[in-house]
């Protein structure tokens, strides 16, 4: 079964707003094993809406439309559907009464324009709106010897969600029983998409039916797995796939589903009774800010220093001035001393330090833009990594924070 | 001229992600007076991409496609376009060299799969990618006695934006000269939407043709103004509207268009030869991170302390333990001492401090969740504000950072 989603509204073609109703509908479709193959946005133009819906119904079994059901002149979805499929619109007295009562319950007279919302499709189902005035519709169309289904909802998210819950979802589970897609996401930091692809190549060969989707976001690769069937079967399948992938990725897979690096690091520290402090130059506090995005982080994060100046590195972190003079502020030696300094200053188990050149100026031939030195100090040793990162200032900051948290995570794992 | 936008990628049909490239493209089209009449998303399926692009080119003069140009098996935009319009793909040696060099500059060998990205359309323009490996394309098609234009960009936003700036926009202004809607955005921090509406009510009466749009985002209200006509006329009009609104908003308007609070604060500090340091508890480094998002911030930001523990407040910021014992860590007195401590520790003109309860736990009847104390220390006085902020942990952090930067801005302004 293939589904298409259409959002109606000129404001959704502008420079500020995105349709978000499709995310909610996608979640419900996914749960019932229906594939959303296309979504689109059209403006408040009768012929554009009619063309779009007609062509979607031709190509798909199920079409969901949101928006354009309001009371004003530019709410044209009803008229466009009537034109597109030669449907009869009629005035419905009970719908009008319902709308009028909603206004009266808020001690307001019903504006005359709202009477438009009492126009319904003859012979098709009208869906009551429990959270607003515009009713929705379920229209069945005979096509290609079968039936196609058109569901029409208001554009206001809470109103759409109400109808989806009480009318659309019950219908879906009746029409597509048993379906059910279950998902798992494996997350990997600090590797390129192609490096991940190479590592997991044997998985593709061993599991030709799996077809994972690889998503690349800032500093992170996600492997999306989907299993179909009953919940129990699917979970067994997902567990087995996850096991194989973790076998190939080793410690590089930091978590699954909604887990973030900072939440994983936080959980590891909390369960070990360990603590951490940060010493940041080019990330300017971003690592500390991410660590403290986690509720309960005050239990293991004691604090940090943003050492943006030479003096801050000397006086707050105890970096040796001779080392700065010899190697420069952006150097392996300084990052190591910063990590040790943070660990000592805050008396923590771990110290994480970063110094680098986030740009866009400040790069040299020797130390180009994007040069970053990371160090993690623990009880027994200080581990250092050097990176050359691409992109804008903000991207370099974000990538550095991500890699630093991942390096800390790996050090904690290896420390047992 | 009518334009359509198509985003390619199965992940954009899922339950988590929305295409945002269309917003950027809509802004550029709007600036040049081109109407975006339709946008759509299709998955990584060759025939779906081909159908979608073919039908968009039939109905519109200009079609913009983003995504599906990556190196992997499910990047199918190139192949789909070749099928849809019977275009020849050929291997381009200079594009391959360019991709290889990008990997080498990061000291990585080019994975073999990336060679796919060197396939270009014979007889059409290839757009170099300055921020990644996938080139884009500009394809002209003879249709209906005229020419239709297809622009194809990578899905990674920074890569698309680079090509839009350097290739697409120059072409647009050549093809659609003169047109043009011109926009200006006035930005106000730390006020509610209704408070802003009240302040600017006289503007609506005096300028009935203006019709500004008010947008509310996290910790900020934006007033969007649009003028139509030649650039010169529009700018005069926008300047005049901006002048009237600033007259009503006074110092509460912190900037226009793309200016951020941190960039405005940075410019003010730099022009005065002043410096700042931070002392953060509940924001966990976010204020420092925002200040250091600005290029050149090392000229006025000397550093900060994330004082997440009592000890950090005592030893790094010199807060008096008796004051903590008497008033608690989240208190006016402690925020004032933190601000003074940061200013002294880093020898800066200004010290900004925050202590509060970001939750979701830790609130008490006396100091409920969302209680935040802000202080800004200057040469002559320490100014304090207390807030009770709504929302999640991350929202409270974000709002606090926004209000703290705005308070600092107002103190700098008033100091002359």
PDB file of C-alpha atoms in Angstrom, chain A residues 63-301:
ATOM      1  CA  UNK A  63      -3.930  10.131  -0.038  1.00  0.00           C
ATOM      2  CA  UNK A  64      -3.933  12.356   3.037  1.00  0.00           C
ATOM      3  CA  UNK A  65      -4.614  16.083   2.646  1.00  0.00           C
ATOM      4  CA  UNK A  66      -4.220  18.698   5.371  1.00  0.00           C
ATOM      5  CA  UNK A  67      -5.262  22.347   5.369  1.00  0.00           C
ATOM      6  CA  UNK A  68      -7.466  24.674   3.387  1.00  0.00           C
ATOM      7  CA  UNK A  69     -10.659  23.841   5.329  1.00  0.00           C
ATOM      8  CA  UNK A  70     -10.972  27.184   7.144  1.00  0.00           C
ATOM      9  CA  UNK A  71     -13.825  29.659   6.738  1.00  0.00           C
ATOM     10  CA  UNK A  72     -12.129  32.298   4.576  1.00  0.00           C
ATOM     11  CA  UNK A  73     -12.037  32.987   0.846  1.00  0.00           C
ATOM     12  CA  UNK A  74      -8.605  31.425   0.450  1.00  0.00           C
ATOM     13  CA  UNK A  75      -9.607  28.120   2.032  1.00  0.00           C
ATOM     14  CA  UNK A  76     -10.182  26.185  -1.170  1.00  0.00           C
ATOM     15  CA  UNK A  77      -9.637  22.507  -0.439  1.00  0.00           C
ATOM     16  CA  UNK A  78     -13.373  21.638  -0.385  1.00  0.00           C
ATOM     17  CA  UNK A  79     -14.034  23.334  -3.735  1.00  0.00           C
ATOM     18  CA  UNK A  80     -10.918  21.905  -5.321  1.00  0.00           C
ATOM     19  CA  UNK A  81     -11.841  18.339  -4.312  1.00  0.00           C
ATOM     20  CA  UNK A  82     -15.376  18.775  -5.605  1.00  0.00           C
ATOM     21  CA  UNK A  83     -13.942  19.896  -8.967  1.00  0.00           C
ATOM     22  CA  UNK A  84     -11.241  17.233  -9.129  1.00  0.00           C
ATOM     23  CA  UNK A  85     -13.523  14.249  -8.501  1.00  0.00           C
ATOM     24  CA  UNK A  86     -16.940  15.654  -9.524  1.00  0.00           C
ATOM     25  CA  UNK A  87     -18.273  15.422  -5.989  1.00  0.00           C
ATOM     26  CA  UNK A  88     -21.447  17.150  -4.793  1.00  0.00           C
ATOM     27  CA  UNK A  89     -21.110  19.590  -1.918  1.00  0.00           C
ATOM     28  CA  UNK A  90     -24.199  20.142   0.214  1.00  0.00           C
ATOM     29  CA  UNK A  91     -25.009  22.297   3.181  1.00  0.00           C
ATOM     30  CA  UNK A  92     -25.304  20.135   6.325  1.00  0.00           C
ATOM     31  CA  UNK A  93     -27.576  21.453   9.034  1.00  0.00           C
ATOM     32  CA  UNK A  94     -26.192  19.290  11.843  1.00  0.00           C
ATOM     33  CA  UNK A  95     -22.597  20.325  11.074  1.00  0.00           C
ATOM     34  CA  UNK A  96     -23.673  23.973  11.110  1.00  0.00           C
ATOM     35  CA  UNK A  97     -25.385  23.491  14.471  1.00  0.00           C
ATOM     36  CA  UNK A  98     -22.207  21.928  15.804  1.00  0.00           C
ATOM     37  CA  UNK A  99     -20.078  24.885  14.659  1.00  0.00           C
ATOM     38  CA  UNK A 100     -22.548  27.401  16.055  1.00  0.00           C
ATOM     39  CA  UNK A 101     -22.546  25.645  19.422  1.00  0.00           C
ATOM     40  CA  UNK A 102     -18.757  25.764  19.578  1.00  0.00           C
ATOM     41  CA  UNK A 103     -18.823  29.534  19.222  1.00  0.00           C
ATOM     42  CA  UNK A 104     -21.648  29.885  21.722  1.00  0.00           C
ATOM     43  CA  UNK A 105     -19.814  27.789  24.281  1.00  0.00           C
ATOM     44  CA  UNK A 106     -17.087  30.445  24.132  1.00  0.00           C
ATOM     45  CA  UNK A 107     -19.746  33.166  24.404  1.00  0.00           C
ATOM     46  CA  UNK A 108     -19.081  34.398  20.870  1.00  0.00           C
ATOM     47  CA  UNK A 109     -21.559  34.762  18.026  1.00  0.00           C
ATOM     48  CA  UNK A 110     -20.641  32.626  15.000  1.00  0.00           C
ATOM     49  CA  UNK A 111     -19.207  34.840  12.214  1.00  0.00           C
ATOM     50  CA  UNK A 112     -21.260  34.351   9.036  1.00  0.00           C
ATOM     51  CA  UNK A 113     -18.205  33.134   7.086  1.00  0.00           C
ATOM     52  CA  UNK A 114     -18.028  30.011   9.221  1.00  0.00           C
ATOM     53  CA  UNK A 115     -21.194  28.733   7.559  1.00  0.00           C
ATOM     54  CA  UNK A 116     -18.900  27.652   4.699  1.00  0.00           C
ATOM     55  CA  UNK A 117     -17.490  24.993   6.998  1.00  0.00           C
ATOM     56  CA  UNK A 118     -20.891  23.284   7.035  1.00  0.00           C
ATOM     57  CA  UNK A 119     -20.522  22.306   3.353  1.00  0.00           C
ATOM     58  CA  UNK A 120     -19.910  18.537   3.216  1.00  0.00           C
ATOM     59  CA  UNK A 121     -19.491  15.918   0.487  1.00  0.00           C
ATOM     60  CA  UNK A 122     -22.702  14.092  -0.464  1.00  0.00           C
ATOM     61  CA  UNK A 123     -22.335  10.362   0.037  1.00  0.00           C
ATOM     62  CA  UNK A 124     -19.030  10.551   1.908  1.00  0.00           C
ATOM     63  CA  UNK A 125     -18.123  10.494   5.549  1.00  0.00           C
ATOM     64  CA  UNK A 126     -17.805  13.783   7.482  1.00  0.00           C
ATOM     65  CA  UNK A 127     -15.367  13.686  10.424  1.00  0.00           C
ATOM     66  CA  UNK A 128     -16.344  15.732  13.481  1.00  0.00           C
ATOM     67  CA  UNK A 129     -13.730  18.200  14.755  1.00  0.00           C
ATOM     68  CA  UNK A 130     -13.521  18.008  18.518  1.00  0.00           C
ATOM     69  CA  UNK A 131     -10.924  20.764  18.840  1.00  0.00           C
ATOM     70  CA  UNK A 132     -12.043  23.312  16.278  1.00  0.00           C
ATOM     71  CA  UNK A 133     -14.749  24.170  13.778  1.00  0.00           C
ATOM     72  CA  UNK A 134     -13.611  22.667  10.437  1.00  0.00           C
ATOM     73  CA  UNK A 135     -14.876  19.115   9.885  1.00  0.00           C
ATOM     74  CA  UNK A 136     -12.678  16.635   8.017  1.00  0.00           C
ATOM     75  CA  UNK A 137     -13.657  14.083   5.358  1.00  0.00           C
ATOM     76  CA  UNK A 138     -13.101  10.487   4.325  1.00  0.00           C
ATOM     77  CA  UNK A 139     -13.785  10.069   0.611  1.00  0.00           C
ATOM     78  CA  UNK A 140     -13.723   6.664  -1.133  1.00  0.00           C
ATOM     79  CA  UNK A 141     -13.192   6.643  -4.867  1.00  0.00           C
ATOM     80  CA  UNK A 142     -13.647   3.698  -7.199  1.00  0.00           C
ATOM     81  CA  UNK A 143     -10.512   3.469  -9.354  1.00  0.00           C
ATOM     82  CA  UNK A 144      -8.837   0.735 -11.419  1.00  0.00           C
ATOM     83  CA  UNK A 145     -11.340  -1.860 -10.249  1.00  0.00           C
ATOM     84  CA  UNK A 146     -10.528  -1.113  -6.591  1.00  0.00           C
ATOM     85  CA  UNK A 147     -11.089   1.565  -4.031  1.00  0.00           C
ATOM     86  CA  UNK A 148      -8.831   4.513  -3.323  1.00  0.00           C
ATOM     87  CA  UNK A 149      -9.071   6.510  -0.111  1.00  0.00           C
ATOM     88  CA  UNK A 150      -8.768  10.214   0.431  1.00  0.00           C
ATOM     89  CA  UNK A 151      -8.589  11.535   3.991  1.00  0.00           C
ATOM     90  CA  UNK A 152      -8.901  15.283   4.464  1.00  0.00           C
ATOM     91  CA  UNK A 153      -7.927  16.968   7.741  1.00  0.00           C
ATOM     92  CA  UNK A 154      -7.711  20.577   8.994  1.00  0.00           C
ATOM     93  CA  UNK A 155      -4.249  22.160   8.957  1.00  0.00           C
ATOM     94  CA  UNK A 156      -4.200  23.084  12.663  1.00  0.00           C
ATOM     95  CA  UNK A 157      -1.961  20.361  14.155  1.00  0.00           C
ATOM     96  CA  UNK A 158      -4.032  19.671  17.282  1.00  0.00           C
ATOM     97  CA  UNK A 159      -7.225  19.365  15.183  1.00  0.00           C
ATOM     98  CA  UNK A 160      -5.551  17.045  12.674  1.00  0.00           C
ATOM     99  CA  UNK A 161      -4.084  14.937  15.469  1.00  0.00           C
ATOM    100  CA  UNK A 162      -7.499  14.580  17.098  1.00  0.00           C
ATOM    101  CA  UNK A 163      -9.058  13.248  13.886  1.00  0.00           C
ATOM    102  CA  UNK A 164      -6.088  11.006  13.157  1.00  0.00           C
ATOM    103  CA  UNK A 165      -6.442   9.424  16.576  1.00  0.00           C
ATOM    104  CA  UNK A 166     -10.209   8.979  16.621  1.00  0.00           C
ATOM    105  CA  UNK A 167     -11.036   8.317  12.957  1.00  0.00           C
ATOM    106  CA  UNK A 168      -8.009   7.643  10.768  1.00  0.00           C
ATOM    107  CA  UNK A 169      -5.994   5.295  12.956  1.00  0.00           C
ATOM    108  CA  UNK A 170      -8.926   2.993  13.830  1.00  0.00           C
ATOM    109  CA  UNK A 171      -9.678   2.739  10.094  1.00  0.00           C
ATOM    110  CA  UNK A 172      -6.017   2.008   9.310  1.00  0.00           C
ATOM    111  CA  UNK A 173      -5.768  -0.814  11.818  1.00  0.00           C
ATOM    112  CA  UNK A 174      -8.983  -2.319  10.420  1.00  0.00           C
ATOM    113  CA  UNK A 175      -7.752  -2.120   6.829  1.00  0.00           C
ATOM    114  CA  UNK A 176      -4.128  -3.091   7.515  1.00  0.00           C
ATOM    115  CA  UNK A 177      -4.213  -5.434  10.482  1.00  0.00           C
ATOM    116  CA  UNK A 178      -1.090  -7.147  11.688  1.00  0.00           C
ATOM    117  CA  UNK A 179       1.127  -4.796   9.672  1.00  0.00           C
ATOM    118  CA  UNK A 180       3.604  -3.031  11.821  1.00  0.00           C
ATOM    119  CA  UNK A 181       7.077  -1.787  11.142  1.00  0.00           C
ATOM    120  CA  UNK A 182       9.555  -1.575  13.968  1.00  0.00           C
ATOM    121  CA  UNK A 183      12.656   0.522  13.883  1.00  0.00           C
ATOM    122  CA  UNK A 184      16.059   0.759  15.461  1.00  0.00           C
ATOM    123  CA  UNK A 185      18.784   3.333  14.893  1.00  0.00           C
ATOM    124  CA  UNK A 186      22.480   2.611  15.561  1.00  0.00           C
ATOM    125  CA  UNK A 187      24.624   5.694  16.091  1.00  0.00           C
ATOM    126  CA  UNK A 188      28.318   6.143  15.294  1.00  0.00           C
ATOM    127  CA  UNK A 189      30.374   9.285  15.961  1.00  0.00           C
ATOM    128  CA  UNK A 190      33.609  10.484  14.435  1.00  0.00           C
ATOM    129  CA  UNK A 191      33.574   8.351  11.279  1.00  0.00           C
ATOM    130  CA  UNK A 192      32.741   9.293   7.692  1.00  0.00           C
ATOM    131  CA  UNK A 193      29.767   7.744   5.920  1.00  0.00           C
ATOM    132  CA  UNK A 194      31.970   5.837   3.531  1.00  0.00           C
ATOM    133  CA  UNK A 195      34.180   4.537   6.350  1.00  0.00           C
ATOM    134  CA  UNK A 196      31.077   3.182   8.091  1.00  0.00           C
ATOM    135  CA  UNK A 197      29.869   1.662   4.808  1.00  0.00           C
ATOM    136  CA  UNK A 198      33.181  -0.098   4.379  1.00  0.00           C
ATOM    137  CA  UNK A 199      33.173  -1.489   7.916  1.00  0.00           C
ATOM    138  CA  UNK A 200      29.654  -2.881   7.631  1.00  0.00           C
ATOM    139  CA  UNK A 201      29.977  -4.209   4.078  1.00  0.00           C
ATOM    140  CA  UNK A 202      29.959  -7.850   5.308  1.00  0.00           C
ATOM    141  CA  UNK A 203      26.596  -7.176   6.960  1.00  0.00           C
ATOM    142  CA  UNK A 204      25.006  -6.340   3.617  1.00  0.00           C
ATOM    143  CA  UNK A 205      26.232  -9.628   2.184  1.00  0.00           C
ATOM    144  CA  UNK A 206      25.096 -11.680   5.171  1.00  0.00           C
ATOM    145  CA  UNK A 207      21.696  -9.945   5.425  1.00  0.00           C
ATOM    146  CA  UNK A 208      20.518  -9.221   1.890  1.00  0.00           C
ATOM    147  CA  UNK A 209      16.924  -8.627   3.064  1.00  0.00           C
ATOM    148  CA  UNK A 210      17.767  -5.986   5.660  1.00  0.00           C
ATOM    149  CA  UNK A 211      18.473  -2.885   3.524  1.00  0.00           C
ATOM    150  CA  UNK A 212      19.582  -0.483   6.256  1.00  0.00           C
ATOM    151  CA  UNK A 213      19.432   3.247   5.533  1.00  0.00           C
ATOM    152  CA  UNK A 214      22.530   5.283   6.323  1.00  0.00           C
ATOM    153  CA  UNK A 215      21.989   8.872   7.459  1.00  0.00           C
ATOM    154  CA  UNK A 216      24.792  11.354   7.884  1.00  0.00           C
ATOM    155  CA  UNK A 217      24.382  14.281  10.268  1.00  0.00           C
ATOM    156  CA  UNK A 218      26.939  16.675  11.767  1.00  0.00           C
ATOM    157  CA  UNK A 219      29.620  14.465  13.282  1.00  0.00           C
ATOM    158  CA  UNK A 220      27.459  11.387  13.297  1.00  0.00           C
ATOM    159  CA  UNK A 221      26.403   8.480  11.115  1.00  0.00           C
ATOM    160  CA  UNK A 222      23.109   6.729  11.804  1.00  0.00           C
ATOM    161  CA  UNK A 223      22.208   3.240  10.603  1.00  0.00           C
ATOM    162  CA  UNK A 224      18.418   2.854  10.403  1.00  0.00           C
ATOM    163  CA  UNK A 225      17.010  -0.665  10.544  1.00  0.00           C
ATOM    164  CA  UNK A 226      13.396  -1.618   9.903  1.00  0.00           C
ATOM    165  CA  UNK A 227      11.742  -4.949  10.665  1.00  0.00           C
ATOM    166  CA  UNK A 228       8.220  -5.885   9.672  1.00  0.00           C
ATOM    167  CA  UNK A 229       5.845  -8.186  11.476  1.00  0.00           C
ATOM    168  CA  UNK A 230       4.651  -8.728  15.033  1.00  0.00           C
ATOM    169  CA  UNK A 231       6.393  -6.769  17.763  1.00  0.00           C
ATOM    170  CA  UNK A 232       8.048  -9.885  19.173  1.00  0.00           C
ATOM    171  CA  UNK A 233       9.358 -11.177  15.847  1.00  0.00           C
ATOM    172  CA  UNK A 234      10.554  -7.720  14.874  1.00  0.00           C
ATOM    173  CA  UNK A 235      12.460  -7.157  18.074  1.00  0.00           C
ATOM    174  CA  UNK A 236      14.211 -10.500  17.814  1.00  0.00           C
ATOM    175  CA  UNK A 237      15.160  -9.598  14.244  1.00  0.00           C
ATOM    176  CA  UNK A 238      16.348  -6.093  15.231  1.00  0.00           C
ATOM    177  CA  UNK A 239      18.356  -7.482  18.176  1.00  0.00           C
ATOM    178  CA  UNK A 240      20.074  -9.915  15.855  1.00  0.00           C
ATOM    179  CA  UNK A 241      20.879  -7.236  13.242  1.00  0.00           C
ATOM    180  CA  UNK A 242      22.097  -4.882  15.959  1.00  0.00           C
ATOM    181  CA  UNK A 243      24.342  -7.636  17.306  1.00  0.00           C
ATOM    182  CA  UNK A 244      25.918  -8.267  13.891  1.00  0.00           C
ATOM    183  CA  UNK A 245      26.459  -4.581  13.236  1.00  0.00           C
ATOM    184  CA  UNK A 246      27.967  -3.987  16.675  1.00  0.00           C
ATOM    185  CA  UNK A 247      30.281  -6.924  15.996  1.00  0.00           C
ATOM    186  CA  UNK A 248      31.556  -5.108  12.893  1.00  0.00           C
ATOM    187  CA  UNK A 249      31.599  -1.597  14.364  1.00  0.00           C
ATOM    188  CA  UNK A 250      33.034  -2.585  17.742  1.00  0.00           C
ATOM    189  CA  UNK A 251      33.282   0.262  20.197  1.00  0.00           C
ATOM    190  CA  UNK A 252      32.530   2.781  17.455  1.00  0.00           C
ATOM    191  CA  UNK A 253      28.775   2.332  17.881  1.00  0.00           C
ATOM    192  CA  UNK A 254      27.978   4.542  20.839  1.00  0.00           C
ATOM    193  CA  UNK A 255      24.260   4.011  21.198  1.00  0.00           C
ATOM    194  CA  UNK A 256      20.852   3.272  19.738  1.00  0.00           C
ATOM    195  CA  UNK A 257      17.634   5.160  19.022  1.00  0.00           C
ATOM    196  CA  UNK A 258      17.295   8.446  20.933  1.00  0.00           C
ATOM    197  CA  UNK A 259      20.539   8.133  22.896  1.00  0.00           C
ATOM    198  CA  UNK A 260      22.925  11.079  22.550  1.00  0.00           C
ATOM    199  CA  UNK A 261      26.661  10.958  23.147  1.00  0.00           C
ATOM    200  CA  UNK A 262      26.289  13.177  26.210  1.00  0.00           C
ATOM    201  CA  UNK A 263      23.596  10.913  27.675  1.00  0.00           C
ATOM    202  CA  UNK A 264      25.704   7.792  27.056  1.00  0.00           C
ATOM    203  CA  UNK A 265      28.806   9.400  28.580  1.00  0.00           C
ATOM    204  CA  UNK A 266      26.692  10.604  31.500  1.00  0.00           C
ATOM    205  CA  UNK A 267      25.277   7.153  32.167  1.00  0.00           C
ATOM    206  CA  UNK A 268      28.750   5.578  32.022  1.00  0.00           C
ATOM    207  CA  UNK A 269      30.182   8.109  34.461  1.00  0.00           C
ATOM    208  CA  UNK A 270      27.236   7.881  36.851  1.00  0.00           C
ATOM    209  CA  UNK A 271      27.300   4.068  36.939  1.00  0.00           C
ATOM    210  CA  UNK A 272      31.049   4.071  37.669  1.00  0.00           C
ATOM    211  CA  UNK A 273      30.859   6.862  40.243  1.00  0.00           C
ATOM    212  CA  UNK A 274      33.304   8.880  38.133  1.00  0.00           C
ATOM    213  CA  UNK A 275      33.427  12.601  37.370  1.00  0.00           C
ATOM    214  CA  UNK A 276      34.613  14.863  34.580  1.00  0.00           C
ATOM    215  CA  UNK A 277      35.742  18.454  34.018  1.00  0.00           C
ATOM    216  CA  UNK A 278      36.403  20.339  30.779  1.00  0.00           C
ATOM    217  CA  UNK A 279      39.017  22.783  29.513  1.00  0.00           C
ATOM    218  CA  UNK A 280      37.942  24.356  26.247  1.00  0.00           C
ATOM    219  CA  UNK A 281      39.516  26.785  23.903  1.00  0.00           C
ATOM    220  CA  UNK A 282      38.059  26.677  20.364  1.00  0.00           C
ATOM    221  CA  UNK A 283      34.777  25.010  21.383  1.00  0.00           C
ATOM    222  CA  UNK A 284      34.171  27.935  23.753  1.00  0.00           C
ATOM    223  CA  UNK A 285      32.019  26.065  26.280  1.00  0.00           C
ATOM    224  CA  UNK A 286      30.069  23.892  23.856  1.00  0.00           C
ATOM    225  CA  UNK A 287      31.339  20.606  25.313  1.00  0.00           C
ATOM    226  CA  UNK A 288      30.339  21.675  28.832  1.00  0.00           C
ATOM    227  CA  UNK A 289      26.996  22.884  27.518  1.00  0.00           C
ATOM    228  CA  UNK A 290      26.287  19.540  25.862  1.00  0.00           C
ATOM    229  CA  UNK A 291      27.294  17.578  28.965  1.00  0.00           C
ATOM    230  CA  UNK A 292      24.922  19.742  31.021  1.00  0.00           C
ATOM    231  CA  UNK A 293      22.032  19.214  28.601  1.00  0.00           C
ATOM    232  CA  UNK A 294      21.568  15.916  30.423  1.00  0.00           C
ATOM    233  CA  UNK A 295      19.352  15.948  33.474  1.00  0.00           C
ATOM    234  CA  UNK A 296      21.353  14.808  36.492  1.00  0.00           C
ATOM    235  CA  UNK A 297      24.682  15.911  35.018  1.00  0.00           C
ATOM    236  CA  UNK A 298      25.476  17.832  38.208  1.00  0.00           C
ATOM    237  CA  UNK A 299      26.168  14.398  39.694  1.00  0.00           C
ATOM    238  CA  UNK A 300      29.259  13.821  37.534  1.00  0.00           C
ATOM    239  CA  UNK A 301      30.125  17.122  35.852  1.00  0.00           C
TER     240      UNK A 301
END
